mmCIF file of C-alpha atoms in Angstrom:
data_model
loop_
_atom_site.group_PDB
_atom_site.id
_atom_site.type_symbol
_atom_site.label_atom_id
_atom_site.label_comp_id
_atom_site.label_asym_id
_atom_site.label_seq_id
_atom_site.Cartn_x
_atom_site.Cartn_y
_atom_site.Cartn_z
ATOM 1 C CA MET A 28 -0.047 0.116 -0.165
ATOM 2 C CA ALA A 29 1.140 3.362 -1.391
ATOM 3 C CA THR A 30 1.348 5.777 1.415
ATOM 4 C CA GLU A 31 0.082 9.353 1.893
ATOM 5 C CA GLY A 32 3.248 11.170 0.166
ATOM 6 C CA GLN A 33 3.854 9.011 -2.954
ATOM 7 C CA SER A 34 -0.339 8.946 -3.577
ATOM 8 C CA GLU A 35 -0.545 13.077 -3.997
ATOM 9 C CA TYR A 36 0.094 14.568 -7.025
ATOM 10 C CA GLU A 37 3.691 16.483 -7.311
ATOM 11 C CA SER A 38 3.724 19.792 -8.333
ATOM 12 C CA VAL A 39 6.615 21.449 -9.456
ATOM 13 C CA LEU A 40 7.124 25.207 -8.066
ATOM 14 C CA CYS A 41 10.499 26.778 -8.754
ATOM 15 C CA VAL A 42 12.872 25.756 -11.980
ATOM 16 C CA LYS A 43 16.263 27.310 -11.899
ATOM 17 C CA PRO A 44 18.432 26.977 -14.570
ATOM 18 C CA GLU A 45 21.538 27.279 -12.488
ATOM 19 C CA VAL A 46 22.797 27.149 -8.620
ATOM 20 C CA ASN A 47 26.142 26.503 -6.650
ATOM 21 C CA VAL A 48 26.399 24.842 -3.962
ATOM 22 C CA TYR A 49 29.387 25.094 -1.710
ATOM 23 C CA ARG A 50 31.128 23.092 1.478
ATOM 24 C CA ILE A 51 30.345 24.901 4.148
ATOM 25 C CA PRO A 52 31.930 25.046 7.750
ATOM 26 C CA PRO A 53 31.266 23.075 10.715
ATOM 27 C CA ARG A 54 29.236 25.477 13.102
ATOM 28 C CA ALA A 55 31.330 26.582 16.644
ATOM 29 C CA SER A 56 28.718 28.333 17.710
ATOM 30 C CA ASN A 57 25.261 30.529 18.229
ATOM 31 C CA ARG A 58 27.153 33.034 16.088
ATOM 32 C CA ALA A 59 24.509 33.321 13.105
ATOM 33 C CA ILE A 60 25.935 32.300 9.161
ATOM 34 C CA ARG A 61 27.793 34.965 6.876
ATOM 35 C CA ALA A 62 28.525 33.882 2.830
ATOM 36 C CA ALA A 63 31.864 35.503 2.919
ATOM 37 C CA ASP A 64 33.256 32.801 5.170
ATOM 38 C CA TRP A 65 32.885 29.962 2.124
ATOM 39 C CA LYS A 66 35.265 29.951 -0.498
ATOM 40 C CA LEU A 67 32.319 32.336 -3.266
ATOM 41 C CA ASP A 68 34.995 32.614 -6.113
ATOM 42 C CA ALA A 69 35.070 28.209 -6.082
ATOM 43 C CA PRO A 70 31.591 26.299 -5.537
ATOM 44 C CA ASP A 71 32.054 22.595 -5.187
ATOM 45 C CA TRP A 72 29.168 21.695 -7.810
ATOM 46 C CA THR A 73 27.229 24.092 -10.486
ATOM 47 C CA GLY A 74 23.876 22.228 -11.530
ATOM 48 C CA ARG A 75 19.157 23.074 -11.546
ATOM 49 C CA MET A 76 17.884 23.119 -8.497
ATOM 50 C CA ARG A 77 13.926 22.111 -8.847
ATOM 51 C CA VAL A 78 11.180 22.810 -6.257
ATOM 52 C CA THR A 79 8.203 20.542 -5.547
ATOM 53 C CA ALA A 80 5.746 20.444 -3.894
ATOM 54 C CA ARG A 81 3.956 16.884 -2.459
ATOM 55 C CA GLY A 82 1.162 17.041 -0.253
ATOM 56 C CA LYS A 83 2.102 19.175 2.667
ATOM 57 C CA LEU A 84 6.145 18.323 1.640
ATOM 58 C CA VAL A 85 8.027 20.829 -0.795
ATOM 59 C CA PHE A 86 11.812 19.247 -2.070
ATOM 60 C CA VAL A 87 14.510 20.755 -2.763
ATOM 61 C CA LYS A 88 16.210 18.964 -5.400
ATOM 62 C CA LEU A 89 19.831 19.918 -7.758
ATOM 63 C CA GLU A 90 20.367 18.221 -10.505
ATOM 64 C CA ASP A 91 22.274 17.652 -13.384
ATOM 65 C CA LYS A 92 21.570 20.641 -15.546
ATOM 66 C CA ILE A 93 22.596 18.220 -19.033
ATOM 67 C CA SER A 94 20.708 15.382 -17.831
ATOM 68 C CA GLY A 95 18.663 15.777 -14.652
ATOM 69 C CA GLU A 96 20.298 13.148 -12.456
ATOM 70 C CA LEU A 97 19.480 14.172 -8.952
ATOM 71 C CA PHE A 98 22.694 15.219 -7.305
ATOM 72 C CA ALA A 99 20.742 15.777 -3.545
ATOM 73 C CA GLN A 100 17.616 17.017 -2.164
ATOM 74 C CA ALA A 101 16.559 18.310 0.511
ATOM 75 C CA PRO A 102 12.478 17.435 1.728
ATOM 76 C CA VAL A 103 11.529 20.166 3.817
ATOM 77 C CA GLU A 104 8.779 20.750 5.601
ATOM 78 C CA GLU A 105 8.436 24.222 7.457
ATOM 79 C CA PHE A 106 10.056 27.010 6.478
ATOM 80 C CA PRO A 107 11.841 28.864 8.026
ATOM 81 C CA GLY A 108 13.558 26.575 9.552
ATOM 82 C CA LEU A 109 16.365 23.781 9.680
ATOM 83 C CA THR A 110 15.784 22.857 5.962
ATOM 84 C CA VAL A 111 16.309 26.056 5.409
ATOM 85 C CA GLU A 112 18.410 28.894 6.279
ATOM 86 C CA THR A 113 19.201 32.138 5.354
ATOM 87 C CA VAL A 114 22.899 33.789 5.667
ATOM 88 C CA SER A 115 23.487 37.429 7.964
ATOM 89 C CA ASP A 116 25.842 38.917 5.185
ATOM 90 C CA SER A 117 23.215 38.740 1.604
ATOM 91 C CA SER A 118 20.076 37.334 0.074
ATOM 92 C CA ARG A 119 21.434 35.573 -2.586
ATOM 93 C CA TYR A 120 22.729 32.499 -0.480
ATOM 94 C CA PHE A 121 21.385 30.139 1.605
ATOM 95 C CA VAL A 122 22.164 26.741 4.067
ATOM 96 C CA LEU A 123 20.202 24.040 3.081
ATOM 97 C CA ARG A 124 19.799 20.874 5.441
ATOM 98 C CA ILE A 125 19.401 17.842 2.357
ATOM 99 C CA GLN A 126 19.135 13.913 3.357
ATOM 100 C CA ASP A 127 19.585 10.901 1.620
ATOM 101 C CA ASP A 128 17.585 7.899 1.222
ATOM 102 C CA SER A 129 19.074 5.875 4.212
ATOM 103 C CA GLY A 130 18.298 9.058 6.474
ATOM 104 C CA ARG A 131 22.471 10.621 7.179
ATOM 105 C CA SER A 132 22.065 14.123 6.217
ATOM 106 C CA ALA A 133 24.365 17.248 5.749
ATOM 107 C CA PHE A 134 25.151 21.505 5.797
ATOM 108 C CA ILE A 135 26.178 22.537 2.791
ATOM 109 C CA GLY A 136 25.055 26.287 0.891
ATOM 110 C CA ILE A 137 23.597 27.387 -2.042
ATOM 111 C CA GLY A 138 23.968 30.185 -3.736
ATOM 112 C CA PHE A 139 21.867 31.829 -6.549
ATOM 113 C CA GLY A 140 24.390 34.298 -9.720
ATOM 114 C CA ASP A 141 20.803 36.251 -9.627
ATOM 115 C CA ARG A 142 19.092 38.515 -6.940
ATOM 116 C CA GLY A 143 15.902 37.535 -9.258
ATOM 117 C CA ASP A 144 16.366 33.884 -9.164
ATOM 118 C CA ALA A 145 17.206 34.107 -5.272
ATOM 119 C CA PHE A 146 14.101 35.874 -4.086
ATOM 120 C CA ASP A 147 11.858 33.748 -6.506
ATOM 121 C CA PHE A 148 12.541 30.257 -4.095
ATOM 122 C CA ASN A 149 12.360 32.304 -0.822
ATOM 123 C CA VAL A 150 8.618 33.496 -2.580
ATOM 124 C CA ALA A 151 7.418 29.955 -4.217
ATOM 125 C CA LEU A 152 8.748 28.285 -0.303
ATOM 126 C CA GLN A 153 6.349 31.364 1.533
ATOM 127 C CA ASP A 154 3.804 31.464 -0.302
ATOM 128 C CA HIS A 155 3.638 26.992 -0.065
ATOM 129 C CA PHE A 156 4.225 27.098 3.279
ATOM 130 C CA LYS A 157 0.844 29.594 3.908
ATOM 131 C CA TRP A 158 -1.785 27.325 1.942
ATOM 132 C CA VAL A 159 -0.714 24.601 4.188
ATOM 133 C CA LYS A 160 -1.583 26.408 7.171
ATOM 134 C CA GLN A 161 -4.199 28.156 5.677
ATOM 135 C CA ASP A 162 -5.517 23.992 4.721
ATOM 136 C CA ASP A 163 -4.827 22.746 8.403
ATOM 137 C CA GLU A 164 -7.135 25.940 9.954
ATOM 138 C CA PHE A 165 -9.959 24.815 7.310
ATOM 139 C CA LYS A 166 -9.632 21.761 8.709
ATOM 140 C CA LYS A 167 -9.685 22.744 12.611
ATOM 141 C CA GLN A 168 -12.867 24.894 11.892
ATOM 142 C CA ALA A 169 -14.207 21.823 10.017
ATOM 143 C CA GLN A 170 -14.029 19.727 12.482
ATOM 144 C CA THR A 171 -14.700 21.699 15.627
ATOM 145 C CA PRO A 172 -17.918 21.840 16.871
ATOM 146 C CA ASP A 173 -20.288 25.447 15.961
ATOM 147 C CA THR A 174 -21.067 26.655 19.284
ATOM 148 C CA THR A 175 -22.051 29.366 19.013
ATOM 149 C CA PRO A 176 -26.566 29.549 19.412
ATOM 150 C CA LYS A 177 -27.940 30.207 15.701
ATOM 151 C CA LEU A 178 -30.966 32.560 14.559
ATOM 152 C CA ASP A 179 -34.122 30.828 14.610
ATOM 153 C CA LEU A 180 -35.962 33.270 11.634
ATOM 154 C CA GLY A 181 -38.932 30.228 11.380
ATOM 155 C CA PHE A 182 -42.695 31.483 12.294
ATOM 156 C CA LYS A 183 -43.832 30.226 15.293
ATOM 157 C CA GLU A 184 -47.462 28.012 16.196
ATOM 158 C CA GLY A 185 -49.377 30.520 15.945
ATOM 159 C CA GLN A 186 -47.914 33.456 14.359
ATOM 160 C CA THR A 187 -49.301 34.456 11.470
ATOM 161 C CA ILE A 188 -47.508 37.904 9.451
ATOM 162 C CA THR A 189 -49.753 40.277 7.248
ATOM 163 C CA LEU A 190 -48.324 42.019 4.144
ATOM 164 C CA ASN A 191 -49.449 45.659 2.291
ATOM 165 C CA ILE A 192 -48.204 45.868 -1.575
ATOM 166 C CA GLY A 193 -48.927 49.265 -2.269
ATOM 167 C CA GLN A 194 -49.727 49.786 -5.734
ATOM 168 C CA SER A 195 -48.596 52.648 -7.471
ATOM 169 C CA LYS A 196 -50.634 55.190 -9.017
ATOM 170 C CA LYS A 197 -50.083 57.041 -12.340
ATOM 171 C CA LYS A 198 -50.596 60.542 -12.625
ATOM 172 C CA ASP A 199 -52.726 62.366 -15.439
ATOM 173 C CA ARG A 200 -51.024 63.699 -17.366
ATOM 174 C CA SER A 201 -53.212 65.190 -19.382
ATOM 175 C CA ARG A 202 -51.554 68.219 -21.892
ATOM 176 C CA PRO A 203 -52.683 71.568 -21.076
ATOM 177 C CA GLN A 204 -55.244 73.294 -22.723
ATOM 178 C CA SER A 205 -55.024 77.114 -24.402
ATOM 179 C CA SER A 206 -57.105 79.743 -23.195
ATOM 180 C CA GLY A 207 -60.115 80.118 -24.681
ATOM 181 C CA GLY A 208 -60.408 76.155 -25.850
ATOM 182 C CA PHE A 209 -58.562 76.514 -28.880
ATOM 183 C CA GLY A 210 -55.738 74.495 -29.563
ATOM 184 C CA LEU A 211 -52.175 75.291 -31.228
ATOM 185 C CA LEU A 212 -52.783 75.243 -35.063
ATOM 186 C CA PRO A 213 -50.278 73.196 -37.130
ATOM 187 C CA PRO A 214 -47.481 73.865 -38.907
ATOM 188 C CA PRO A 215 -47.814 74.452 -42.712
ATOM 189 C CA PRO A 216 -46.911 72.417 -45.083
ATOM 190 C CA GLY A 217 -43.443 72.725 -46.766
ATOM 191 C CA GLY A 218 -42.120 74.271 -43.056
ATOM 192 C CA LYS A 219 -42.517 77.808 -43.917
ATOM 193 C CA LEU A 220 -44.450 80.743 -42.186
ATOM 194 C CA ALA A 221 -46.297 82.632 -44.192
ATOM 195 C CA PRO A 222 -45.360 86.477 -43.737
ATOM 196 C CA PRO A 223 -47.347 89.009 -42.062
ATOM 197 C CA PRO A 224 -49.392 91.539 -43.961
ATOM 198 C CA VAL A 225 -47.669 94.883 -44.811
ATOM 199 C CA LYS A 226 -49.434 97.596 -42.793
ATOM 200 C CA SER A 227 -49.855 101.143 -43.770
ATOM 201 C CA THR A 228 -47.447 103.502 -42.434
ATOM 202 C CA ASN A 229 -49.113 106.393 -44.058
ATOM 203 C CA HIS A 230 -52.500 108.199 -43.050
ATOM 204 C CA ASN A 231 -53.594 111.496 -44.404
ATOM 205 C CA THR A 232 -56.190 111.809 -42.074
ATOM 206 C CA GLN A 233 -58.455 115.545 -42.955
ATOM 207 C CA PRO A 234 -61.288 116.673 -39.755
ATOM 208 C CA SER A 235 -64.581 116.415 -40.265
ATOM 209 C CA GLU A 236 -67.023 119.752 -40.562
ATOM 210 C CA GLY A 237 -67.733 120.728 -36.790
ATOM 211 C CA GLY A 238 -64.397 119.377 -35.464
ATOM 212 C CA SER A 239 -66.150 116.199 -33.927
ATOM 213 C CA ASP A 240 -63.447 113.402 -33.281
ATOM 214 C CA THR A 241 -62.925 110.620 -36.353
ATOM 215 C CA GLY A 242 -61.562 108.208 -33.770
ATOM 216 C CA PHE A 243 -58.743 105.788 -34.360
ATOM 217 C CA LEU A 244 -57.605 104.162 -38.145
ATOM 218 C CA LEU A 245 -58.556 101.163 -38.298
ATOM 219 C CA ASP A 246 -54.866 99.627 -40.885
ATOM 220 C CA LEU A 247 -56.140 99.348 -43.891
ATOM 221 C CA ASP A 248 -54.830 95.839 -46.239
ATOM 222 C CA THR A 249 -51.825 95.668 -48.838
ATOM 223 C CA SER A 250 -55.007 94.425 -51.622
ATOM 224 C CA ASN A 251 -57.194 98.191 -50.948
ATOM 225 C CA SER A 252 -53.230 99.572 -51.790
ATOM 226 C CA ASN A 253 -54.064 100.237 -55.842
ATOM 227 C CA THR A 254 -57.016 102.128 -55.061
ATOM 228 C CA ALA A 255 -57.672 104.877 -57.551
ATOM 229 C CA ALA A 256 -57.966 108.245 -57.447
ATOM 230 C CA PRO A 257 -61.642 110.401 -57.380
ATOM 231 C CA ALA A 258 -62.310 112.282 -60.981
ATOM 232 C CA ASN A 259 -63.011 115.585 -58.528
ATOM 233 C CA PRO A 260 -60.749 116.414 -55.368
ATOM 234 C CA THR A 261 -63.281 119.081 -54.086
ATOM 235 C CA THR A 262 -65.958 116.904 -54.655
ATOM 236 C CA THR A 263 -64.327 113.328 -53.331
ATOM 237 C CA ALA A 264 -62.993 115.475 -50.048
ATOM 238 C CA SER A 265 -66.667 116.617 -49.083
ATOM 239 C CA SER A 266 -68.503 113.184 -49.770
ATOM 240 C CA ASP A 267 -65.656 111.338 -47.900
ATOM 241 C CA LEU A 268 -64.785 112.082 -44.035
ATOM 242 C CA TRP A 269 -62.116 109.638 -44.175
ATOM 243 C CA GLY A 270 -60.049 111.331 -47.105
ATOM 244 C CA ASP A 271 -57.422 110.115 -49.223
ATOM 245 C CA PHE A 272 -55.648 107.222 -48.066
ATOM 246 C CA ASP A 273 -52.188 106.701 -49.836
ATOM 247 C CA SER A 274 -50.639 102.637 -49.098
ATOM 248 C CA VAL A 275 -46.459 102.122 -49.108
ATOM 249 C CA SER A 276 -47.635 99.572 -51.205
ATOM 250 C CA SER A 277 -48.832 101.369 -53.744
ATOM 251 C CA ASN A 278 -47.015 101.628 -57.658
#
């Protein structure tokens, strides 16, 4: 029967084409590890690094660039932890605890030529174990019974409820009527209005005999502007109380 780790799918978290491996001196005290104590100009091995995940466990694998043969691997159960440690004087170097199939372990130093590769390696480990922590919390919440009182929104026996649904009334938006009960006339065909009639501006009036007032004169239409003068002006002046009217539009 396969174990839990062997039956789960293995996913790739990070791949870096080049990583340097250094043999580091044994740790003499609790002093922080410094990469300056290593022989940085002469790495002991150079190859490819591949970070994979199987369930909650992460494997940092050091492989040959061409053949892909496994050089060493480090199973990581938590980060930060003893399996992967950072150094105090640089962000491009780490201390890695490798382990073989028999269970023997050793500490080696690894380093990246590019600072961005070191950042990607660090973030890949952080994101995985952050997911592991959240998954554990969800499982604990699912197993723990909910003891908080639940809100009962159901109807009790004999309880009723009344709903008043109002109906919206439409306002009577009748068209306003003009004064006198007459509506607006439609525009003439063709979209043009006829010009207003021309009014007479020259009113020559003569008062009647006896000094009586003649009142206000009416406006004459342009159709009556071409009237002929009478043959006898004296007789016409005596018989016509209004006098002669000269139209503005006369020829």
